[in-house]
Coordinates of C-alpha atoms in Angstrom, one line a residue:
M211 CA 3.8 11.7 33.1
D212 CA 2.2 13.2 29.5
Q213 CA 3.1 11.7 26.8
S214 CA 5.4 14.0 25.0
T215 CA 7.4 13.2 28.6
A216 CA 7.5 9.0 27.6
V217 CA 8.5 9.3 23.9
W218 CA 11.4 11.6 24.9
L219 CA 12.0 9.3 27.7
V220 CA 13.0 6.0 25.4
L221 CA 14.3 7.6 23.0
A222 CA 17.0 9.0 26.3
V223 CA 17.0 5.2 27.3
A224 CA 17.7 3.6 23.6
V225 CA 20.5 6.0 23.1
I226 CA 22.1 4.8 26.2
A227 CA 20.9 1.2 26.1
A228 CA 22.2 1.1 22.6
N229 CA 25.2 2.4 23.8
L230 CA 26.3 0.7 26.3
P231 CA 27.3 -2.9 25.2
Y232 CA 30.5 -1.2 23.5
F233 CA 32.2 1.3 26.4
N234 CA 31.8 -1.2 28.6
E235 CA 33.9 -4.3 29.4
R236 CA 31.7 -6.5 31.7
V237 CA 29.9 -9.4 30.4
L238 CA 25.7 -8.4 30.9
L239 CA 26.3 -5.2 32.2
V240 CA 27.7 -6.8 35.9
G241 CA 29.6 -10.1 35.3
P242 CA 33.1 -10.1 35.2
R243 CA 35.5 -8.4 33.6
H244 CA 37.3 -9.4 30.4
A245 CA 39.9 -7.4 28.5
P246 CA 39.3 -8.3 25.6
K247 CA 34.9 -8.7 25.7
A248 CA 33.5 -10.7 22.3
V249 CA 31.9 -9.5 19.9
W250 CA 29.3 -12.6 20.1
W251 CA 28.6 -11.2 24.1
R252 CA 28.3 -7.4 22.5
L253 CA 25.6 -8.3 20.3
L254 CA 23.3 -10.2 23.0
E255 CA 23.4 -7.2 25.3
L256 CA 22.5 -5.0 22.1
V257 CA 19.7 -7.5 21.3
L258 CA 18.8 -8.2 25.7
M259 CA 19.5 -3.4 25.8
A260 CA 17.0 -3.6 22.5
M261 CA 14.3 -6.0 24.1
L262 CA 14.0 -4.1 27.8
T263 CA 13.6 -0.9 25.9
F264 CA 11.0 -2.4 24.0
A265 CA 9.4 -3.4 27.4
L266 CA 9.3 0.4 28.7
G267 CA 8.3 2.1 25.2
S268 CA 5.6 -1.1 26.0
A269 CA 5.0 -0.3 29.9
L270 CA 4.7 3.3 29.4
E271 CA 2.4 3.4 26.2
A272 CA 0.2 1.2 28.4
R273 CA 0.5 3.2 31.3
I274 CA -0.8 6.5 29.7
G275 CA -4.2 4.7 27.4
Q276 CA -4.6 1.6 25.5
R277 CA -1.5 -0.2 24.7
H278 CA -2.2 -0.7 20.5
A279 CA -0.9 -4.4 19.1
Q280 CA 2.3 -4.1 16.8
G281 CA 2.7 -6.5 13.8
W282 CA 6.7 -7.7 12.4
E283 CA 7.1 -4.2 11.2
F284 CA 7.1 -2.6 14.2
Y285 CA 9.8 -4.1 16.2
A286 CA 12.4 -4.5 12.2
A287 CA 11.9 -1.0 11.7
A288 CA 12.4 -0.7 15.5
S289 CA 15.4 -2.7 15.5
C290 CA 16.9 -1.3 12.8
L291 CA 16.2 2.4 14.5
F292 CA 17.9 1.2 17.4
I293 CA 21.1 -0.4 15.9
T294 CA 21.3 2.8 13.9
L295 CA 21.2 4.5 17.8
G296 CA 24.2 2.8 18.7
F297 CA 26.0 3.7 15.7
P298 CA 28.7 6.1 17.8
G299 CA 29.7 3.1 20.2
F300 CA 30.6 0.7 17.6
V301 CA 32.8 4.1 15.7
W302 CA 34.2 4.5 19.2
R303 CA 34.6 0.4 20.0
Y304 CA 35.7 -1.1 16.5
L305 CA 36.7 2.0 13.6
R306 CA 38.9 4.9 16.2
R307 CA 42.3 4.9 14.8
G308 CA 44.1 5.0 17.8
R309 CA 47.6 7.3 18.0
A310 CA 50.1 6.6 15.1

């Protein structure tokens, strides 16, 4: 797998993972189904999905070549990007209007 394909793969996984907590009513994606899932469950799932996505990116970077050490700035910016990618799911879950 070349570098360009790995970047697009991580971005696609990040978009799906950032929106998944908002579209799924199961606890941690596999647990019991809760009709109105609590917000803190969604936030926990968002953090776990972000960590899994970062781990995938790190693994692909190590597979392609030497993995570079990242500082806190990288993780802060990547977390903000991950939250931004989850905005469509947030809008669908909390901001869309029902039929009047």
